[in-house]
Every structure is written in structure tokens, then in C-alpha cells.
Amino acid sequence: GPIQAKAASRFASLNESRAKIIGAGFLPGGSVVAGTDQGDLYFWYRDKDPRQIKSAPNLLRMAVNRQGTAIAGAALDGGISLFDASGAKTGDLRPPSAGLKVTNLIFNLDGNTLAASYGDGTIASWDLPAKRARPVLKAQGGSYHLMAFTPSGDLAVHTWNTPGLRFFHTDGSAGAVLPDIPAETSAIAFGHDDKSFMTGESKGITHRWTMDGKEKHWDLLKTKILWLAADKQGDWMFIADETGMGVGNFPGPDAGDDPDTIAWYDMPVKITSAALSVEEDAIVTVDKSGEVRVWPAHWKAFLRESCQRIRDHAIFAHPELAEEGLPREAIDRAHAVCEAQVWKK
């Protein structure tokens, strides 16, 4: 269960209007910030009372950088407001054209670049320390674009329902195009060595790729993949779909073993977003019920929870009950991992 249930209950009491939560992220020291579509930002701190600020008349998208030092909120008119970890406003960014709605909003790995995609296929980005706009990009058609930064700073862009992944360099010039990335891709995460990356699909399939677009592995989960994140060493991959979240190993492109999902949490309600903490020891989730929850992120914590839930599951006594797509060897492997790591005396 959540390790900060008190924070979740505090959120319910603060959010009296029950506005839609559009996202949440971590600040340094394990504090949490969440935003609503009515323009409110809610802060929970470990060492002081929570607080609420009004960031805009409304918010459509929200992003928090990996370091927890910057928060970006995109309003319905396309304008983006910037805040620091205390909630103090630090600046405003305007869209390339008036009235464009932001469809995606992300920070790069060092937290110094912000990118926003718009409904007309335009992608804008800003060098935040220099307070300078970078060249505006025009992505392949479509109105929604999934974006992710590579460790070296290139921007990878996928157009929903269109196969392929396109790369853009920091100067705005076009880079490689990987045509085999599935049209249904719904999440992307890069390792921290610029050698491999993961994608997830709306059909629940995850893929591991080399940077030149060669597929190394695929795996089938349950439902639409909402979120993928790699740790700073690139050893672990965190995954969330609509039904739960898990952690698995993230081997490099030359590794012979599969990136197995080691442990999984089933969630009582559908997840809408997730984020990894600055210290990489916790995950914050937002679900459709309006709850903000914090979970331990270390693979051993995941494993203990998962093994506790499956120890008495009938599937181990009756493997023939396995669902289609879950082979016997996967069942045996899960049982062996639990015996070796959790159930051992």
C-alpha cells in the first residue's frame, strides 16, 4: 500500500472542488506537488503543513523536472508558467502562435530544457537558464505527439497512430528516423547511455530497441502502457499501465537476457499518470478516483509486495489455469524468484 497515505488524505481535504488532477511530481526530499485543471498547485511536505497556490485560471498539462527544482504548467491558451520548488513563479513562456493548446510537456534529463508540443504539430523548446527559445520544430502530421529526450539532449518525437520515431538535434535540425516504432506507441524511455530505449504500446506491449531502431525484445503486459522511466544508472525500468505498475531490469542492447518484469503492483483504480522521485526511491501516481499516492520504488519493495500477493495464487498449483500469453516457464520463473528473494528462510 501507499507509504504516505496521510498525504493522500490531506490532498482530498485540500481539493474541496474535486477538480481533475492532471499530474503530479516530486520535489527534493520526497515532497510532492500536484496540479489540477482549475489551475491549482498543491504541495505536500514531509516537514511542514501542505499548501495550495493558484497558478493560472486553468491548467491543461503539467511537468516537473527530474531534479524537482522546476514546475511547468500549461494553460488552455497555450501559455506556460514556470515555478520553483517553493511554488514561487519564475517566468512565463508563450506559444509560437496565439491560442495553440499544449498536447505534451516534458523536461530533458538535466532539467534545463523544456519542450512543448501543440495541436498543429508545432514543437517549441526553451533553454531555461539562458531564458532563450530554441528553433521551432514541425513534427509529422497529427495532433498529438509523444516526446522524450535522449541522454545527449536530442528530442525524440512520435506522432500518435503513425509508425516511426523522429529525432531532432538541439539546433533544430532533423536527425535519424526509425520507421519500425509501432503506430500505437504510448510511452518512451531512454537508458542513460544513449545505446538503447524502451517503448510501450496502447495494446500493452513493451519493446526494447537499439538506438538504430533494431528491436531486441518484446513483452506483453495487461493494458495501455502509460509511463516508462529508467533509473540514472540505466539498470532498472519502471513501468505503469492502467491496472498497476512494476519494475524490471533494463539490460543494455548487447545483453542476452530478457528485461523481465520482476515485480508488479495491481492498483484498485486506473492510473492516469506516474513520476519517479528525485532520489529514485519512490513513485507518485495519480488515479481516476482523484487520489495522489506515493509508493516505494526499490525493486525489493516491489518484489515483497508482489510475492505476498501471489504466494497462494491458484496459478502455481494449477498452471493450466494460466491466461493465454503467459507461458509455463514464466510462471515457474516468477515462483523461483519469489522463493529465492523473499520466501527463503
Coordinates of C-alpha atoms in Angstrom, one line a residue:
G1 CA 0.0 0.0 0.0
P2 CA 1.0 3.7 -0.1
I3 CA 3.8 4.7 2.2
Q4 CA 2.3 8.2 2.6
A5 CA -1.4 7.5 3.0
K6 CA -1.6 10.6 5.1
A7 CA -0.5 12.8 2.1
A8 CA -3.3 11.2 0.0
S9 CA -5.9 12.0 2.6
R10 CA -4.6 15.5 3.0
F11 CA -5.0 16.0 -0.7
A12 CA -8.6 15.0 -0.5
S13 CA -9.3 17.6 2.2
L14 CA -7.4 20.4 0.3
N15 CA -9.0 19.7 -3.1
E16 CA -12.6 20.6 -2.0
S17 CA -13.8 21.2 -5.5
R18 CA -12.7 17.7 -6.5
A19 CA -11.1 19.2 -9.6
K20 CA -9.4 16.9 -12.1
I21 CA -5.8 16.1 -11.2
I22 CA -3.7 16.5 -14.4
G23 CA -0.4 15.3 -13.0
A24 CA 2.0 15.0 -10.0
G25 CA 5.7 15.0 -9.4
F26 CA 8.4 15.0 -6.7
L27 CA 10.3 17.8 -5.2
P28 CA 13.7 17.4 -3.3
G29 CA 13.4 15.5 -0.1
G30 CA 10.4 13.5 -1.0
S31 CA 7.9 16.3 -1.1
V32 CA 5.1 16.1 -3.7
V33 CA 3.4 18.6 -5.9
A34 CA 0.1 18.0 -7.9
G35 CA -1.8 20.2 -10.3
T36 CA -5.5 20.4 -11.2
D37 CA -7.4 21.5 -14.3
Q38 CA -8.7 24.5 -12.3
G39 CA -5.1 25.9 -12.1
D40 CA -4.3 25.0 -8.5
L41 CA -0.9 23.5 -7.4
Y42 CA -0.9 21.5 -4.2
F43 CA 2.3 20.9 -2.2
W44 CA 2.8 18.3 0.5
Y45 CA 6.0 18.5 2.6
R46 CA 7.5 16.0 4.9
D47 CA 8.4 18.6 7.5
K48 CA 5.7 21.2 7.3
D49 CA 2.0 21.7 6.5
P50 CA 0.7 21.4 3.0
R51 CA -0.1 24.4 0.9
Q52 CA -2.1 25.4 -2.1
I53 CA -1.4 28.1 -4.7
K54 CA -3.3 29.4 -7.8
S55 CA -1.0 29.1 -10.8
A56 CA -3.4 30.0 -13.6
P57 CA -7.2 30.2 -14.3
N58 CA -6.8 26.6 -15.6
L59 CA -4.2 24.0 -16.4
L60 CA -4.1 21.6 -19.3
R61 CA -0.7 20.0 -18.8
M62 CA 1.9 19.8 -16.1
A63 CA 5.5 18.7 -15.8
V64 CA 8.2 18.6 -13.1
N65 CA 11.8 18.2 -13.9
R66 CA 13.7 15.1 -12.7
Q67 CA 15.6 17.2 -10.1
G68 CA 12.4 18.5 -8.6
T69 CA 13.6 22.1 -8.9
A70 CA 11.2 23.4 -11.6
I71 CA 7.5 23.0 -12.3
A72 CA 5.8 23.9 -15.6
G73 CA 2.1 24.4 -16.1
A74 CA 0.4 24.9 -19.5
A75 CA -2.9 26.8 -19.6
L76 CA -5.7 26.4 -22.1
D77 CA -4.5 29.4 -24.1
G78 CA -1.1 27.7 -24.7
G79 CA 0.8 29.9 -22.3
I80 CA 3.2 28.1 -19.9
S81 CA 4.0 29.3 -16.4
L82 CA 7.2 28.3 -14.5
F83 CA 7.6 27.8 -10.8
D84 CA 10.4 26.7 -8.5
A85 CA 10.1 24.1 -5.8
S86 CA 8.6 26.5 -3.3
G87 CA 5.8 27.5 -5.6
A88 CA 7.2 30.9 -6.5
K89 CA 6.6 31.9 -10.1
T90 CA 9.8 32.3 -12.1
G91 CA 8.6 33.1 -15.6
D92 CA 6.2 32.7 -18.5
L93 CA 6.6 31.2 -21.9
R94 CA 4.3 32.0 -24.8
P95 CA 3.3 29.6 -27.6
P96 CA 4.7 30.0 -31.2
S97 CA 1.2 31.1 -32.3
A98 CA -1.6 32.5 -30.1
G99 CA -4.3 30.1 -29.0
L100 CA -2.4 26.8 -29.6
K101 CA -3.2 24.2 -27.0
V102 CA -0.3 22.2 -25.5
T103 CA -0.7 18.4 -26.1
N104 CA 2.5 17.3 -24.3
L105 CA 5.0 19.0 -21.9
I106 CA 8.4 17.5 -20.8
F107 CA 11.8 18.4 -19.3
N108 CA 15.0 17.0 -20.5
L109 CA 17.2 14.9 -18.2
D110 CA 19.2 17.7 -16.7
G111 CA 16.1 19.8 -16.2
N112 CA 17.4 22.8 -18.2
T113 CA 15.3 22.4 -21.3
L114 CA 11.5 22.3 -21.6
A115 CA 9.7 21.1 -24.7
A116 CA 6.0 21.6 -25.6
S117 CA 4.1 20.1 -28.5
Y118 CA 0.9 21.8 -29.8
G119 CA -2.2 20.7 -31.6
D120 CA -1.0 21.9 -35.0
G121 CA 2.2 19.7 -34.9
T122 CA 4.4 22.5 -33.8
I123 CA 7.0 21.8 -31.1
A124 CA 8.6 24.6 -29.1
S125 CA 11.5 24.3 -26.7
W126 CA 13.3 26.6 -24.4
D127 CA 16.8 26.8 -22.8
L128 CA 15.6 27.8 -19.3
P129 CA 18.9 29.0 -17.7
A130 CA 19.5 31.2 -20.7
K131 CA 15.8 32.2 -21.0
R132 CA 16.1 31.6 -24.7
A133 CA 13.7 29.9 -27.1
R134 CA 15.2 27.3 -29.4
P135 CA 14.2 26.8 -33.0
V136 CA 10.6 25.8 -33.5
L137 CA 10.1 22.3 -34.9
K138 CA 7.4 21.0 -37.2
A139 CA 6.6 17.3 -36.4
Q140 CA 5.0 14.8 -38.7
G141 CA 1.2 15.4 -39.1
G142 CA -1.3 14.6 -36.4
S143 CA -2.5 16.5 -33.4
Y144 CA -0.8 14.5 -30.6
H145 CA 2.9 13.9 -30.3
L146 CA 4.7 11.8 -27.7
M147 CA 8.1 13.2 -26.8
A148 CA 11.2 12.1 -24.9
F149 CA 14.7 13.4 -24.6
T150 CA 17.7 11.2 -25.1
P151 CA 20.6 11.4 -22.6
S152 CA 22.6 13.5 -25.2
G153 CA 19.8 16.0 -25.5
D154 CA 18.2 15.1 -28.8
L155 CA 14.4 15.2 -28.9
A156 CA 12.5 12.0 -30.0
V157 CA 9.0 12.6 -31.3
H158 CA 6.3 10.0 -32.1
T159 CA 3.1 11.0 -33.8
W160 CA 0.1 9.0 -32.4
N161 CA -1.3 6.4 -34.9
T162 CA 1.7 6.9 -37.2
P163 CA 4.6 4.4 -37.3
G164 CA 8.1 5.7 -36.7
L165 CA 10.2 7.8 -34.3
R166 CA 11.9 11.0 -35.4
F167 CA 14.8 12.7 -33.8
F168 CA 15.7 16.4 -33.7
H169 CA 19.0 17.9 -32.6
T170 CA 19.3 20.8 -30.1
D171 CA 19.9 23.2 -33.0
G172 CA 16.5 22.2 -34.6
S173 CA 18.0 20.1 -37.4
A174 CA 16.4 16.8 -38.2
G175 CA 18.2 13.6 -37.1
A176 CA 17.5 9.9 -37.6
V177 CA 14.1 8.4 -38.4
L178 CA 13.3 5.0 -37.0
P179 CA 10.4 3.6 -39.2
D180 CA 9.7 0.4 -37.2
I181 CA 8.5 2.0 -34.0
P182 CA 4.8 1.0 -33.7
A183 CA 2.0 3.4 -34.5
E184 CA 0.3 2.6 -31.2
T185 CA 3.3 3.7 -29.1
S186 CA 2.1 5.4 -25.9
A187 CA 5.3 5.7 -23.8
I188 CA 9.0 6.1 -24.4
A189 CA 12.0 6.0 -22.0
F190 CA 15.7 6.1 -22.8
G191 CA 18.5 4.4 -20.9
H192 CA 21.3 6.7 -19.7
D193 CA 24.0 5.6 -22.1
D194 CA 22.5 6.5 -25.5
K195 CA 22.6 2.9 -26.5
S196 CA 19.0 1.6 -26.0
F197 CA 15.5 2.7 -25.2
M198 CA 12.1 1.2 -24.3
T199 CA 8.6 1.8 -25.8
G200 CA 5.2 0.8 -24.6
E201 CA 2.0 0.4 -26.7
S202 CA -1.7 1.1 -26.1
K203 CA -2.1 -2.7 -26.6
G204 CA 0.1 -3.4 -23.5
I205 CA 3.2 -4.5 -25.4
T206 CA 6.7 -3.2 -24.4
H207 CA 9.7 -3.2 -26.7
R208 CA 13.4 -2.7 -26.2
W209 CA 15.3 -1.1 -29.1
T210 CA 18.9 -0.2 -30.0
M211 CA 19.4 3.4 -30.9
D212 CA 19.4 2.5 -34.6
G213 CA 15.9 1.0 -34.3
K214 CA 16.6 -2.7 -34.1
E215 CA 14.2 -4.5 -31.8
K216 CA 15.8 -6.6 -29.1
H217 CA 12.9 -7.9 -27.1
W218 CA 9.2 -7.6 -26.6
D219 CA 6.9 -8.4 -23.7
L220 CA 3.1 -8.4 -23.2
L221 CA 1.6 -6.7 -20.1
K222 CA -2.1 -6.1 -19.4
T223 CA -3.4 -2.8 -20.8
K224 CA -2.2 0.5 -22.3
I225 CA 1.3 1.4 -21.2
L226 CA 1.1 4.9 -19.6
W227 CA 4.6 5.5 -18.3
L228 CA 8.1 4.3 -18.6
A229 CA 11.2 5.6 -16.7
A230 CA 14.8 4.4 -16.3
D231 CA 16.9 5.0 -13.3
K232 CA 20.1 7.1 -13.6
Q233 CA 22.3 4.1 -13.9
G234 CA 20.1 2.5 -16.5
D235 CA 19.8 -0.7 -14.6
W236 CA 16.1 -0.6 -13.8
M237 CA 13.0 0.2 -15.8
F238 CA 9.8 1.4 -14.1
I239 CA 6.5 0.7 -15.9
A240 CA 2.9 1.7 -15.4
D241 CA -0.2 0.6 -17.3
E242 CA -3.8 1.4 -16.4
T243 CA -4.0 -1.5 -14.0
G244 CA -0.8 -1.2 -12.0
M245 CA 2.9 -0.6 -12.1
G246 CA 6.1 -2.7 -12.0
V247 CA 9.8 -2.7 -12.1
G248 CA 12.1 -4.8 -14.2
N249 CA 15.8 -5.0 -15.2
F250 CA 16.9 -2.9 -18.2
P251 CA 19.9 -4.7 -19.8
G252 CA 21.9 -3.0 -22.5
P253 CA 21.5 -3.6 -26.2
D254 CA 24.0 -6.5 -26.3
A255 CA 22.7 -8.3 -23.2
G256 CA 21.4 -11.8 -23.9
D257 CA 18.9 -11.9 -21.1
D258 CA 15.4 -10.5 -21.4
P259 CA 14.3 -7.4 -19.5
D260 CA 12.0 -9.3 -17.2
T261 CA 9.3 -7.5 -15.2
I262 CA 10.5 -8.6 -11.7
A263 CA 7.6 -7.3 -9.6
W264 CA 4.2 -5.7 -10.1
Y265 CA 1.6 -3.8 -8.0
D266 CA -2.1 -4.2 -9.0
M267 CA -4.0 -0.9 -8.5
P268 CA -7.6 -0.8 -7.4
V269 CA -8.4 2.1 -9.8
K270 CA -6.9 3.1 -13.2
I271 CA -3.7 5.1 -13.1
T272 CA -3.6 8.3 -15.2
S273 CA 0.0 9.4 -14.6
A274 CA 3.2 8.5 -12.6
A275 CA 6.5 10.0 -11.8
L276 CA 9.8 8.9 -10.2
S277 CA 11.3 10.7 -7.2
V278 CA 14.5 12.7 -7.2
E279 CA 16.1 10.0 -5.0
E280 CA 14.6 7.2 -7.2
D281 CA 13.2 5.6 -4.1
A282 CA 9.5 6.3 -4.6
I283 CA 6.9 6.7 -7.3
V284 CA 3.9 9.1 -7.2
T285 CA 0.7 8.1 -9.0
V286 CA -2.5 9.8 -9.9
D287 CA -5.6 7.7 -10.5
K288 CA -9.0 8.3 -11.9
S289 CA -10.5 8.5 -8.4
G290 CA -8.6 11.6 -7.8
E291 CA -6.1 10.2 -5.3
V292 CA -2.4 11.0 -5.2
R293 CA -0.4 8.1 -3.8
V294 CA 3.3 7.6 -3.1
W295 CA 4.8 4.1 -3.4
P296 CA 8.2 2.6 -2.6
A297 CA 10.2 2.3 -5.9
H298 CA 13.1 -0.1 -5.0
W299 CA 12.7 -3.4 -6.7
K300 CA 12.9 -5.3 -3.4
A301 CA 9.9 -3.4 -2.1
F302 CA 8.0 -4.2 -5.3
L303 CA 9.1 -7.8 -5.1
R304 CA 7.9 -8.3 -1.5
E305 CA 4.5 -6.9 -2.3
S306 CA 4.1 -8.9 -5.4
C307 CA 5.3 -12.2 -3.9
Q308 CA 3.0 -11.7 -0.9
R309 CA 0.0 -11.3 -3.3
I310 CA 0.8 -14.3 -5.5
R311 CA 2.1 -16.8 -2.9
D312 CA -1.2 -18.6 -2.5
H313 CA -2.5 -17.9 -6.0
A314 CA -4.0 -20.9 -7.7
I315 CA -1.9 -20.4 -10.8
F316 CA 1.1 -22.0 -9.1
A317 CA -0.9 -25.1 -8.0
H318 CA -2.7 -25.3 -11.3
P319 CA -0.5 -23.9 -14.1
E320 CA -3.1 -25.0 -16.7
L321 CA -5.2 -22.0 -15.5
A322 CA -2.7 -19.6 -16.9
E323 CA -4.1 -17.0 -19.2
E324 CA -3.2 -17.1 -22.9
G325 CA 0.1 -15.4 -23.5
L326 CA 1.5 -16.4 -20.1
P327 CA 3.7 -19.5 -20.7
R328 CA 4.5 -22.1 -18.1
E329 CA 8.2 -21.0 -18.0
A330 CA 7.1 -17.5 -16.9
I331 CA 5.1 -18.9 -14.1
D332 CA 8.0 -21.1 -12.9
R333 CA 10.4 -18.2 -13.2
A334 CA 8.2 -16.0 -11.0
H335 CA 7.8 -18.7 -8.4
A336 CA 11.6 -19.3 -8.4
V337 CA 12.4 -15.6 -8.0
C338 CA 10.0 -15.3 -5.1
E339 CA 11.4 -18.4 -3.4
A340 CA 15.0 -17.1 -3.8
Q341 CA 14.5 -13.5 -2.9
V342 CA 11.5 -13.3 -0.5
W343 CA 10.3 -16.7 0.8
K344 CA 13.7 -18.1 1.8
K345 CA 14.1 -18.7 5.4

